[in-house]
Coordinates of C-alpha atoms in Angstrom, one line a residue:
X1 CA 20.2 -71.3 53.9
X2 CA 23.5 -70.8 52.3
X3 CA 22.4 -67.2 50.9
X4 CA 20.8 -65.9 54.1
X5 CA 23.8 -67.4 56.4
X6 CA 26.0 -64.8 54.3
X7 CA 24.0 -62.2 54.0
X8 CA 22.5 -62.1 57.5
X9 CA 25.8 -63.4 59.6
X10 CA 23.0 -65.7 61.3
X11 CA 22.0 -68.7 59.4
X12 CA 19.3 -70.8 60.9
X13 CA 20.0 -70.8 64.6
X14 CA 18.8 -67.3 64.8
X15 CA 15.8 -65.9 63.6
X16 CA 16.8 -65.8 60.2
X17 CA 14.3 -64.1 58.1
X18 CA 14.0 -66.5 55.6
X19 CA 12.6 -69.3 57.9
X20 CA 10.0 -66.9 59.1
X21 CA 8.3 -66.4 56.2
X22 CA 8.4 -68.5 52.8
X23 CA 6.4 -66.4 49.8
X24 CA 6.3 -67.4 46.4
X25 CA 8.4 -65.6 44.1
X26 CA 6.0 -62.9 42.9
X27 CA 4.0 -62.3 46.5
X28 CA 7.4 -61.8 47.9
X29 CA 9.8 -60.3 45.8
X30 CA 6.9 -57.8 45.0
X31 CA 5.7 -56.8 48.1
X32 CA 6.0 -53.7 50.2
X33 CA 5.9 -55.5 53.7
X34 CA 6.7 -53.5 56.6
X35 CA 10.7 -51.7 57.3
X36 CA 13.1 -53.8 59.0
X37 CA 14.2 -53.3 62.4
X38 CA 17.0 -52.2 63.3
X39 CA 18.4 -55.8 64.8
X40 CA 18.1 -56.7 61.4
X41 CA 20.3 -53.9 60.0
X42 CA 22.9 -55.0 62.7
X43 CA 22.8 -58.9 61.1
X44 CA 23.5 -57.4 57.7
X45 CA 26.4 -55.6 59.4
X46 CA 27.7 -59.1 60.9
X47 CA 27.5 -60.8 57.7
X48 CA 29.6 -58.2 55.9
X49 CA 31.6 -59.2 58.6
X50 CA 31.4 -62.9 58.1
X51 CA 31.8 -62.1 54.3
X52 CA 35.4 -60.1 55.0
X53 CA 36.1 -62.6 57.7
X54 CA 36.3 -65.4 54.7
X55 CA 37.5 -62.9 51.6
X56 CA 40.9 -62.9 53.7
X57 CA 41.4 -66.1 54.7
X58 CA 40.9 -65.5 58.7
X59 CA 41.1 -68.1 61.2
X60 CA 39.7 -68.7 64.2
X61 CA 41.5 -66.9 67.4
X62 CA 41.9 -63.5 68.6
X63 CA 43.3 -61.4 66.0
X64 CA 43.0 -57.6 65.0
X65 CA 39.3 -57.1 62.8
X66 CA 40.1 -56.2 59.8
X67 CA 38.4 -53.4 58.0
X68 CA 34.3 -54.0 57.8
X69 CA 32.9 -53.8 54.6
X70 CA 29.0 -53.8 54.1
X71 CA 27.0 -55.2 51.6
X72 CA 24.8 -52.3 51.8
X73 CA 27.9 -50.4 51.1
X74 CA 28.2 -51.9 47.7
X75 CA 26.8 -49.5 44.8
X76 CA 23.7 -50.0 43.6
X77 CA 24.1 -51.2 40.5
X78 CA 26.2 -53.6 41.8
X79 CA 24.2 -55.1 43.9
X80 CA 21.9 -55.6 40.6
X81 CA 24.2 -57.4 38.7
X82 CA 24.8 -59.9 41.6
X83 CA 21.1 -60.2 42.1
X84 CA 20.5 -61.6 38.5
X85 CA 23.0 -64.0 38.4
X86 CA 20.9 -65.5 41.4
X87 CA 18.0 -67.9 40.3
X88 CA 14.7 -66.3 40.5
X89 CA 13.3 -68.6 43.1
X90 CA 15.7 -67.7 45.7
X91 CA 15.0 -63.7 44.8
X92 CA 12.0 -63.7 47.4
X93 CA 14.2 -64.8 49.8
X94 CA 16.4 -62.4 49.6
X95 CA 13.7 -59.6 49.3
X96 CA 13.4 -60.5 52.8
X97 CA 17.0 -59.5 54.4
X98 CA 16.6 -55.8 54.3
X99 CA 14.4 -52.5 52.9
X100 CA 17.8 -51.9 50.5
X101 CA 17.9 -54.9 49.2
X102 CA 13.6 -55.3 48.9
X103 CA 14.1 -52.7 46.8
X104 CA 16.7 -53.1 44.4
X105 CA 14.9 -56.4 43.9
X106 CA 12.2 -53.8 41.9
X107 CA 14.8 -53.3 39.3
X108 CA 13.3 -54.9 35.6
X109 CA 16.8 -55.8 34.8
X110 CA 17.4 -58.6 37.2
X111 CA 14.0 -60.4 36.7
X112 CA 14.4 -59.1 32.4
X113 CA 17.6 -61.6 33.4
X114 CA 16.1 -64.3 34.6
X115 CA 13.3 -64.7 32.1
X116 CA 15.9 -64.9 29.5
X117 CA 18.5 -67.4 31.2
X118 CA 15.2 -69.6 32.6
X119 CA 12.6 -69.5 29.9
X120 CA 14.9 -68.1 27.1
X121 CA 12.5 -65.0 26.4
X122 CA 14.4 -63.3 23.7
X123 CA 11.8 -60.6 23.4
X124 CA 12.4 -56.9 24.4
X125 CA 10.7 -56.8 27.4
X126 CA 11.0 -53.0 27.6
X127 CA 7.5 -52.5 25.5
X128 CA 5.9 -53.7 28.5
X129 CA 6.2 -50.8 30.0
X130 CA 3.7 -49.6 28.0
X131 CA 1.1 -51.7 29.3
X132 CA 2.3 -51.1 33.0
X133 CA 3.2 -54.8 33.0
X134 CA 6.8 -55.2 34.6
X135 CA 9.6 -58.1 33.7
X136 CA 8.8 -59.2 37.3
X137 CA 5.2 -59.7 36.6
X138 CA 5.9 -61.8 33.7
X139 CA 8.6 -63.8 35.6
X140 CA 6.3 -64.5 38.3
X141 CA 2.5 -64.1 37.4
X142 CA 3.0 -66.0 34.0
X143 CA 6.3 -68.1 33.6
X144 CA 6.7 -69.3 37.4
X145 CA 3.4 -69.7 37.8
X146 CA 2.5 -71.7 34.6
X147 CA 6.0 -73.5 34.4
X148 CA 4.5 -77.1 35.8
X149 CA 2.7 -77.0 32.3
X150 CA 5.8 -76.6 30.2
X151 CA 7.0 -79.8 28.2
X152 CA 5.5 -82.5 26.1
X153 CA 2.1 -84.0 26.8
X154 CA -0.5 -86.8 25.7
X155 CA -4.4 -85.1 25.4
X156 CA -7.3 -88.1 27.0
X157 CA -9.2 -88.1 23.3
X158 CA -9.8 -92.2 24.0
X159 CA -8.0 -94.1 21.7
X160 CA -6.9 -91.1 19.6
X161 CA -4.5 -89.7 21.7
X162 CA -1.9 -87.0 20.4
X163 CA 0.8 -84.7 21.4
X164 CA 0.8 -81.5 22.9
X165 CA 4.3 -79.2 23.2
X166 CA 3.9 -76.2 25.6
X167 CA 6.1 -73.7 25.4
X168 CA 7.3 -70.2 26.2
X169 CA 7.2 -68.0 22.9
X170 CA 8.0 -64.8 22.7
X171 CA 5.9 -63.6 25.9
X172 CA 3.2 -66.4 25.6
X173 CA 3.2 -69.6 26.9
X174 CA 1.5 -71.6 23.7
X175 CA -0.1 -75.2 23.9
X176 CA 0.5 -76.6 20.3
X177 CA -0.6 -79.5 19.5
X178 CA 1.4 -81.8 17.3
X179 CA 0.4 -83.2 13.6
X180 CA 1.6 -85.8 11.2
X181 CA 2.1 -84.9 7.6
X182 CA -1.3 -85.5 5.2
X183 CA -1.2 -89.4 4.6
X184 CA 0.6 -90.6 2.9
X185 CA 3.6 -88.4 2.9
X186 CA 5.3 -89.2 5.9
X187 CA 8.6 -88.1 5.2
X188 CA 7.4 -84.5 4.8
X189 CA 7.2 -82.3 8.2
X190 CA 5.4 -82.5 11.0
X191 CA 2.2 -79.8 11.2
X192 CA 1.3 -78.1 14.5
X193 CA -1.6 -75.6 15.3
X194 CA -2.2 -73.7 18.7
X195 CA -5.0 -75.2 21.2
X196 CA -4.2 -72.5 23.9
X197 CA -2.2 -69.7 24.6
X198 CA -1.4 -67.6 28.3
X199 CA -0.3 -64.1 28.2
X200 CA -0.2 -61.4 30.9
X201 CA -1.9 -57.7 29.6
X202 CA -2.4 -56.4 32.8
X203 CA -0.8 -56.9 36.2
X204 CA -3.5 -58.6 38.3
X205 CA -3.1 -62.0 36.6
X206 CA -2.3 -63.7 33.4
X207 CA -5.1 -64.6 30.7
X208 CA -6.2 -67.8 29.5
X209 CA -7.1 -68.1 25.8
X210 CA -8.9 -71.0 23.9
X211 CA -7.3 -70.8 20.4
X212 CA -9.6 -73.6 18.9
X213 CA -12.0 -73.2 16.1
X214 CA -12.1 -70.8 13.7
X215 CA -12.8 -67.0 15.1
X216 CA -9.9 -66.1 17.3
X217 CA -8.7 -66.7 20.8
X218 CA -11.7 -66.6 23.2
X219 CA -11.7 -67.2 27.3
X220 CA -10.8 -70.7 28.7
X221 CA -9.1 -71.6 31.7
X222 CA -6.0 -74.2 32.2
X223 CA -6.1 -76.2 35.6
X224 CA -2.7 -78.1 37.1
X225 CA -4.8 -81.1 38.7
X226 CA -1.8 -82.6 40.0
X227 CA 1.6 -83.4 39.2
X228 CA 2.4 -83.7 35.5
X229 CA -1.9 -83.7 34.8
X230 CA -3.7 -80.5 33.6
X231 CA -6.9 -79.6 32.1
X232 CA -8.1 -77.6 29.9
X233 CA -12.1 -76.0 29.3
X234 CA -13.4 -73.7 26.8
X235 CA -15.5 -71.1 28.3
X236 CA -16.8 -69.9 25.0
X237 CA -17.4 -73.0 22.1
X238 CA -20.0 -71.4 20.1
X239 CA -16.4 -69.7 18.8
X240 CA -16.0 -73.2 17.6
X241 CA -19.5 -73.4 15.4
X242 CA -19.4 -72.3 11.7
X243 CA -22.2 -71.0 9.9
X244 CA -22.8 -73.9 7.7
X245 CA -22.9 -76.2 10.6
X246 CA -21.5 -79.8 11.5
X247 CA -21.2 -80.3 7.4
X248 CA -18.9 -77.4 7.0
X249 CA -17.3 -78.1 9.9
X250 CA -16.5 -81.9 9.1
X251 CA -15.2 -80.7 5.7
X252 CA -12.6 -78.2 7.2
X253 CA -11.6 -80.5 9.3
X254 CA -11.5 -83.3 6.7
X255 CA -8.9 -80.8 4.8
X256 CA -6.4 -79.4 7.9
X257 CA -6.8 -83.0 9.0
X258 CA -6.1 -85.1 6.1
X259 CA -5.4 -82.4 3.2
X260 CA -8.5 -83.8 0.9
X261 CA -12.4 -83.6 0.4
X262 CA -14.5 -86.7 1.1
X263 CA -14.8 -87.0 -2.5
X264 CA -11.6 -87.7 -3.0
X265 CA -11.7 -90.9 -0.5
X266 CA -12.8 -93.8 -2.6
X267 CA -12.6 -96.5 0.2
X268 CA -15.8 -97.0 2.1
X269 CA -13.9 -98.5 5.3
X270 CA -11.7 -95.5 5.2
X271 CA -14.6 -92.9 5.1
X272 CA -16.3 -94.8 7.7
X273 CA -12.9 -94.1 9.7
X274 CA -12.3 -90.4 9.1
X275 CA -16.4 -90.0 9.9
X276 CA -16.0 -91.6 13.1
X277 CA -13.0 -89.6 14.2
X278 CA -14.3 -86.7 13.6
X279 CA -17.5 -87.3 15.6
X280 CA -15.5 -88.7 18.6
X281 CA -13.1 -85.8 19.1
X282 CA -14.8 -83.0 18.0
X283 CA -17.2 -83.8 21.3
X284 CA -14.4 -82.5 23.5
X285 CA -14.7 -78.9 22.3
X286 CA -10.9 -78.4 23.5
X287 CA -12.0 -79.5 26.9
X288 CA -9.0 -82.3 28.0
X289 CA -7.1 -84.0 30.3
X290 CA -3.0 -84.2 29.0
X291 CA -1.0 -86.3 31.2
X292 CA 3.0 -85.5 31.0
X293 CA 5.0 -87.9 28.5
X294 CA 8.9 -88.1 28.2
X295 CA 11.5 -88.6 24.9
X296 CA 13.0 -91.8 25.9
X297 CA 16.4 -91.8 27.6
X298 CA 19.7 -92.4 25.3
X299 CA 22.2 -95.0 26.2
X300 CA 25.8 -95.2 24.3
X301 CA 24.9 -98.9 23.9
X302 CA 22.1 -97.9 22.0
X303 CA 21.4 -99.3 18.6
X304 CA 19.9 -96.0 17.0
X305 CA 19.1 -93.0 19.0
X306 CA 15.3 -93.2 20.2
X307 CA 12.9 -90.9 19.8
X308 CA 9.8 -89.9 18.0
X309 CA 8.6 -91.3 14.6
X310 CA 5.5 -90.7 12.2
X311 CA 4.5 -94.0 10.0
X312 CA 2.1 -94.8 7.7
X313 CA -1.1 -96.9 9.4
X314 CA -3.5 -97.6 6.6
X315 CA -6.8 -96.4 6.6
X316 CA -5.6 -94.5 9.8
X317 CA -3.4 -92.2 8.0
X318 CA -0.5 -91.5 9.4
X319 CA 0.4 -91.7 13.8
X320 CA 3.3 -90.9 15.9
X321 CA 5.2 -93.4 17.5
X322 CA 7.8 -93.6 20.5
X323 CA 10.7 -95.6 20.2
X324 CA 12.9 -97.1 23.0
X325 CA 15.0 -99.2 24.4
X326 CA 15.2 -101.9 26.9
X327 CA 18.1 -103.8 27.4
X328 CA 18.0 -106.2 24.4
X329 CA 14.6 -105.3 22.9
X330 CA 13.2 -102.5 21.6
X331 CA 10.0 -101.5 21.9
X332 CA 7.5 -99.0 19.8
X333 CA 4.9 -96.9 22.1
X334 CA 2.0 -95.0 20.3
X335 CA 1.7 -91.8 21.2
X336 CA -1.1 -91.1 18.3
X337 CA -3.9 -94.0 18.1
X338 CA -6.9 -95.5 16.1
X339 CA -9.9 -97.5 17.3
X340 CA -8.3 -100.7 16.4
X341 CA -4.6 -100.0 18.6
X342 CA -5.0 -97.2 20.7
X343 CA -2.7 -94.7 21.5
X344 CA -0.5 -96.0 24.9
X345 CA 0.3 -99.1 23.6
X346 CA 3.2 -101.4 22.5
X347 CA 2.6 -101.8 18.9
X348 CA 6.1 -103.7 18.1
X349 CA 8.8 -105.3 20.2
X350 CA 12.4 -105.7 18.0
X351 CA 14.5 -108.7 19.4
X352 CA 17.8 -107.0 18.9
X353 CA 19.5 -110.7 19.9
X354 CA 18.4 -111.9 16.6
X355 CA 19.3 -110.3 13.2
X356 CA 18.2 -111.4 10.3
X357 CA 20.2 -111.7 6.9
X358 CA 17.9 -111.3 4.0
X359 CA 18.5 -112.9 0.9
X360 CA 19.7 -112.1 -2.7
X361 CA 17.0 -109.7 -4.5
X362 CA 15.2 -112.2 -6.6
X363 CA 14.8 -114.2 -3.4
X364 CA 13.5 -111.0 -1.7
X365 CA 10.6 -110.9 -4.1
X366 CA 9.4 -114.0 -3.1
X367 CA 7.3 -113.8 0.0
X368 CA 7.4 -117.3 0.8
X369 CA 11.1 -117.3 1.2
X370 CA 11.0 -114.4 3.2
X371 CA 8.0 -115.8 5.5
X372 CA 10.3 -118.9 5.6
X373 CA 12.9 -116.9 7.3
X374 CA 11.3 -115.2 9.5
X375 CA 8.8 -118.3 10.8
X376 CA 12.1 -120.4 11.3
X377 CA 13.0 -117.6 13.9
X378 CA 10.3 -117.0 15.1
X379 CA 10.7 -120.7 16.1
X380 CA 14.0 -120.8 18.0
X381 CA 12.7 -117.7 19.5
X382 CA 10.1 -119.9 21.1
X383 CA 12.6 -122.7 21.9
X384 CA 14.6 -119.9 24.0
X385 CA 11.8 -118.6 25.6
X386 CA 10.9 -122.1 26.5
X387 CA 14.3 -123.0 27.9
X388 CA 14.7 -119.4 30.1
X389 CA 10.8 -120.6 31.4
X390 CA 9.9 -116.7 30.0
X391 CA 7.3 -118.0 27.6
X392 CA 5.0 -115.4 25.9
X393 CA 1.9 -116.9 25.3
X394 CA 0.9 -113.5 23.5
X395 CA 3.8 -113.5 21.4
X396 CA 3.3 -116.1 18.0
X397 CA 0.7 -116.9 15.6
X398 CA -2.0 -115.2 14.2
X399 CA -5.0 -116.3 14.9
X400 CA -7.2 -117.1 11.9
X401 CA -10.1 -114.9 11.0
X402 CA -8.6 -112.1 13.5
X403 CA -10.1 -108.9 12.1
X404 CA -6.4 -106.8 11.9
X405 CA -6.7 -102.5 11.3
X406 CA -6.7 -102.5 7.6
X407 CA -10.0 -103.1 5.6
X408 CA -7.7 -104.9 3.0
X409 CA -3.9 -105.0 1.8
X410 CA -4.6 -102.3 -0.5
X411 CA -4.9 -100.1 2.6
X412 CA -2.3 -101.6 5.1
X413 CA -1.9 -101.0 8.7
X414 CA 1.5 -100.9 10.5
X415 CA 2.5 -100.7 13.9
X416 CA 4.9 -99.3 16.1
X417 CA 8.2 -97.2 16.0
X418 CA 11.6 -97.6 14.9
X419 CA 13.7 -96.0 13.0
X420 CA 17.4 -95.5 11.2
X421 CA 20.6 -97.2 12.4
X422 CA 23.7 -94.8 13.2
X423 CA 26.0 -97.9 11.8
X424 CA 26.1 -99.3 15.2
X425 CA 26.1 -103.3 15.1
X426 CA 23.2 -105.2 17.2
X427 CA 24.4 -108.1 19.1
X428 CA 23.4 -111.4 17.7
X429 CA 21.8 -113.9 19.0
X430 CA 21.8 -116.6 16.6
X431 CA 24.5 -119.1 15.6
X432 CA 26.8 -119.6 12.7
X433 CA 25.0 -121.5 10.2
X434 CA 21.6 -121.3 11.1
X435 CA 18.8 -122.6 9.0
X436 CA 17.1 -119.5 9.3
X437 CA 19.7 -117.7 7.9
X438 CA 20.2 -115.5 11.7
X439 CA 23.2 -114.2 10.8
X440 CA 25.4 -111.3 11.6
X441 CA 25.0 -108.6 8.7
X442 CA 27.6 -106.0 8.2
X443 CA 26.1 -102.6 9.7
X444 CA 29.2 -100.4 8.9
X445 CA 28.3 -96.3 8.6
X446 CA 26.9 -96.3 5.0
X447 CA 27.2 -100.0 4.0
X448 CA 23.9 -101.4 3.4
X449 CA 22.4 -104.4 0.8
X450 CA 19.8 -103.8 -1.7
X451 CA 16.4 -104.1 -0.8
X452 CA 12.6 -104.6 -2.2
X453 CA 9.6 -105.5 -1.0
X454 CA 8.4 -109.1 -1.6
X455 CA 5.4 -109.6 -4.3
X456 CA 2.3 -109.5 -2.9
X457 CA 3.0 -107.1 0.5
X458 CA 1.3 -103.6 0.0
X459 CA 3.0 -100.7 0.8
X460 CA 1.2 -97.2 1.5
X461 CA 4.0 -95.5 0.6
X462 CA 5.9 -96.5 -2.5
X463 CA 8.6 -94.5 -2.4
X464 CA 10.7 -96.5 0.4
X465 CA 14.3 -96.6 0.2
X466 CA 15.9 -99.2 -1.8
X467 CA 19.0 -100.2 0.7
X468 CA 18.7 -101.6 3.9
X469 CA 21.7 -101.6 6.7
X470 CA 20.4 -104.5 8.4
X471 CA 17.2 -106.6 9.5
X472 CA 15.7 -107.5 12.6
X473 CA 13.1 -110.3 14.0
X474 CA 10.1 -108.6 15.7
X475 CA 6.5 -108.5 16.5
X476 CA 3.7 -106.5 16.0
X477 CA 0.3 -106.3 17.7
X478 CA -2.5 -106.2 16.0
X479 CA -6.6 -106.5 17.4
X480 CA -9.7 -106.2 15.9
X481 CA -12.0 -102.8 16.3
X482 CA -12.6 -101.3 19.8
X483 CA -9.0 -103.4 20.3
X484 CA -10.6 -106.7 20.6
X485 CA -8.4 -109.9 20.1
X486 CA -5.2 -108.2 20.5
X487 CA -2.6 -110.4 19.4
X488 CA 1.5 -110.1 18.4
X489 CA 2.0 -111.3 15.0
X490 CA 6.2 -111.8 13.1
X491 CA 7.8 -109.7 11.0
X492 CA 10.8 -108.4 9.8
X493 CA 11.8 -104.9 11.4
X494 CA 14.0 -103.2 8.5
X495 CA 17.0 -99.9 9.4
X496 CA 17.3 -98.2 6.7
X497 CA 19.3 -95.0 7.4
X498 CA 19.5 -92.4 10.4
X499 CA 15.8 -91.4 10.0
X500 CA 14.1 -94.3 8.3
X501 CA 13.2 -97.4 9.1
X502 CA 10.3 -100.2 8.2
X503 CA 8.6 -103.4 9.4
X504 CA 7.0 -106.0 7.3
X505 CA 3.7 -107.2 8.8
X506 CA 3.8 -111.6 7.4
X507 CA 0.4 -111.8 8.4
X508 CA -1.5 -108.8 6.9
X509 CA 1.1 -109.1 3.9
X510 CA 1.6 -105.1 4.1
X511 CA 4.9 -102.9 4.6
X512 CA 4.9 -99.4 7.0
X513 CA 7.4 -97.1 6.6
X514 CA 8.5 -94.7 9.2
X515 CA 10.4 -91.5 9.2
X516 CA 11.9 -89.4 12.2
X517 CA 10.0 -86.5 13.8
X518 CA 13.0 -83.6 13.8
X519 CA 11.4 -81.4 15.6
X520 CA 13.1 -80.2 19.1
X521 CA 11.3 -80.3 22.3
X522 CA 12.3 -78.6 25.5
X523 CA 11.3 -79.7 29.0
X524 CA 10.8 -82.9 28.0
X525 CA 13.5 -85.2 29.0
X526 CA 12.6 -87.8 31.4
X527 CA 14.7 -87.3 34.9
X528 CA 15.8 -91.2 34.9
X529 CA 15.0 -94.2 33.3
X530 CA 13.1 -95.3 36.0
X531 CA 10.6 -92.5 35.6
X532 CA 10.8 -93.0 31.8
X533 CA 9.5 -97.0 32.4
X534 CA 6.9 -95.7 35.1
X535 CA 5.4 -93.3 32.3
X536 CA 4.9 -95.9 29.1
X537 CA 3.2 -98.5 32.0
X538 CA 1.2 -95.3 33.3
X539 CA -0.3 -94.4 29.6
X540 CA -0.4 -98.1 28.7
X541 CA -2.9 -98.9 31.4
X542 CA -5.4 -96.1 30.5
X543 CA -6.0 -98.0 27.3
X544 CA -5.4 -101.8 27.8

């Protein structure tokens, strides 16, 4: 009431305007209600009075008035300039003190203003004029109204999952949804294509345009079901049929999805994937449910900065993970999933309490010296567990004949986030001179130890980096299709620079490597950690 107090000389004992009537900020600001009575004008004239009283210091007590001076005295243009330095929510407000200031609140500058400080439209908003479409329009019939949508989202495809980014660009508000590189590339860029787009061409109300397929934007509709939940419908999906039918179609998507002709996939489990994909999520027709996911919150404590990561999955190609952290652990979330894990859940847990030093590089090449190590861990990781009476049953062995992702260690599957060290040291957990070789490993800003892959573990991607800054236990869940069996299974979670990292799967015998997603993403920090937490158990649940 701060505004209207000042402005008014009433505040909210009297009948201040502003209580009377609440508007959103394009009904109000925009309409031509009726004049203002003249009490009203004799408010203004007390709040100028107010306004002087507190300009000069004045204190309470008879004492000569100093000269009144009027708001509505102030020049015009004036009045402009102190108008859009006001947020544009609190604009209908003040729309409703007077008829001067109702109209002045018509000017395209102060709302051109706001869409530029609030939404960041860079665009010269002057050739709207041409379509009779006014800066206030956009503000309020296209950026206001449609700024619940804004931010980074998580589509309902089942176990697929993905990653939407809606954003204000130019003067559209664009739903993009998020790609990983073609498999197995995964330190090359992310790819992104449009799913929807809003726009405002006239000035009764903004359009809604369904971008999918492969003839142009055609009608759909976008519906806020609730707090951070929207759908989506096409209106229109024979503009996602092609002339050759569901063939042609699977082979263009076979090449924007995976950059290569079904001729070109050799593997009979991995065809059988890609096939199956394709049927499942080409059923929506752009029809979806996203529900509102946050970039993870960054501590100073932190061990890397957390954040988004594409890795290589096998068969699967390649998905996005979320990395986080939790006090001593980290955990990986997928935000992209496969029949086998689906997207939502906790693919890998890191215990940052105990590090691992790896041995000399002939040693390295020997996987049973490696599974040694890490088994010998895993072990007193038990024994603590045990002691503390916080003993995961989940968290152990394999059990024999589970079916994991991968047809076969030619085509390995990996799990969950992580990704390069910024030279801060972990705390260790383990003791000097343990058998296991837990031991603290320097982690100095660009010191490192050579590193290779043990004989026998398949790697997707054979062009991994060759030093490591240090080595972590962890666990990694694996399941059989339709995520049956799940079960966490050892391995060895490897930093190797700011944006890389990797985590050897014992059990599978097969390596991931992970690379940072660099894109930048507005609207999408979570307000606290709390709300952070409350979203991973939210999207876990959907899938478990």
């Amino acid at each position: 009431m701060a505004v209207c107090a000042r402005l008014c000389g009433v505040g909210p004992s009297r009948g201040c305007r502003r209580r009377q009537q609440r508007r959103g900020p394009a009904e109000t600001a925009a309409a031509d209600s009726e004049p203002d009575t003249d009490p009203e004008e004799e408010r203004i004239e007390a709040g100028a009075a107010v306004l002087a009283g507190v300009g000069g210091g004045m204190c309470p007590g008879p004492s000569p008035s100093p000269p009144r001076c009027s708001l509505l005295e102030l020049p015009p243009e004036l009045l402009v300039e102190i108008f859009a330095s006001l947020p544009g929510t609190d604009l209908p407000s003040l729309a409703q003190v007077c008829t001067k200031f109702r109209r002045i609140l018509h000017t395209d500058t102060i709302w051109r203003r706001r869409c530029r400080e609030e939404y960041g439209v860079c665009e010269n908003l002057r050739k709207l004029e041409i379509t009779g479409v006014s800066c206030r329009d956009v503000y309020a019939k296209l950026l206001h109204r449609y700024r619940h949508i804004l931010g980074l989202w998580q589509p309902d495809i089942g176990p697929y999952g993905g990653l939407l980014n809606v954003v204000v660009d130019g003067l559209f508000i664009i739903g993009w949804m998020y790609l990983p590189p073609h498999d197995p590339h995964v330190n090359d860029p992310m790819r992104f294509k449009p799913l929807f787009r809003i726009h405002l061409m006239e000035r009764k109300a903004a359009t809604v345009e369904c971008m999918y397929g492969h003839k142009g934007p055609h009608h759909g509709h976008i519906q806020i079901v609730k707090k951070d939940e929207f759908s989506t419908k096409c209106n229109q999906t024979d503009h996602h049929r092609m002339s050759g039918g569901r063939q042609e179609e699977f082979r263009t998507w076979l090449r924007e999805e995976w950059g290569r002709t079904l001729e070109d996939i050799f593997h009979e489990h991995m065809q059988e994937l890609i096939l199956m994909k394709f049927i499942y999520t080409s059923q929506y027709d752009n029809c979806l449910t996203y529900r509102r996911i946050y970039l993870p919150p960054s501590r100073p404590d932190d061990l890397i900065k957390p954040g988004l990561f594409k890795g290589t999955y096998g068969s699967h190609g390649l998905e996005i993970v979320m990395l986080s952290f939790h006090g001593r652990r980290a955990r990986g979330t997928k935000i992209t999933g496969d029949p086998n894990i689906p997207a939502g859940q906790q693919t890998v847990e890191i215990d940052l309490r105990h590090q691992i030093q790896l041995p000399d590089l002939e040693n390295q090449r020997n996987f049973n010296e490696l599974s040694r190590i890490v088994l010998e861990v895993r072990e007193r990781v038990r024994q603590e567990q045990q002691q503390e009476g916080g003993y995961e049953a989940g968290e152990g062995r394999g059990r024999q004949g589970l079916r994991e992702s991968q047809p076969s260690p030619a085509q390995p599957r990996a799990e969950a986030p992580s990704r390069g060290p910024d030279g801060t040291p972990a705390e260790d957990g383990g003791e000097p001179g343990d058998a296991a070789a837990v031991a603290e490993q320097p982690a100095q800003s660009g010191q490192g130890q050579p590193f290779v892959l043990p004989v026998g573990v398949s790697s997707r991607n054979e062009d991994y980096p060759r030093t490591c800054r240090m080595c972590f236990y962890g666990t990694g869940l694996i399941a059989g299709h339709g995520f049956t069996s799940p079960e966490r299974t050892p391995g060895v979670f490897i930093l190797f620079d700011e944006d890389r990292f990797g985590f050897v799967w014992l059990e599978l015998k097969s390596f991931s490597l992970y690379s940072r997603v660099q894109a930048t993403f507005r609207n999408a920090d979570a307000p606290s950690p709390q709300a952070f937490d409350e979203m991973l158990k939210n999207i876990q649940s959907l899938t478990s």
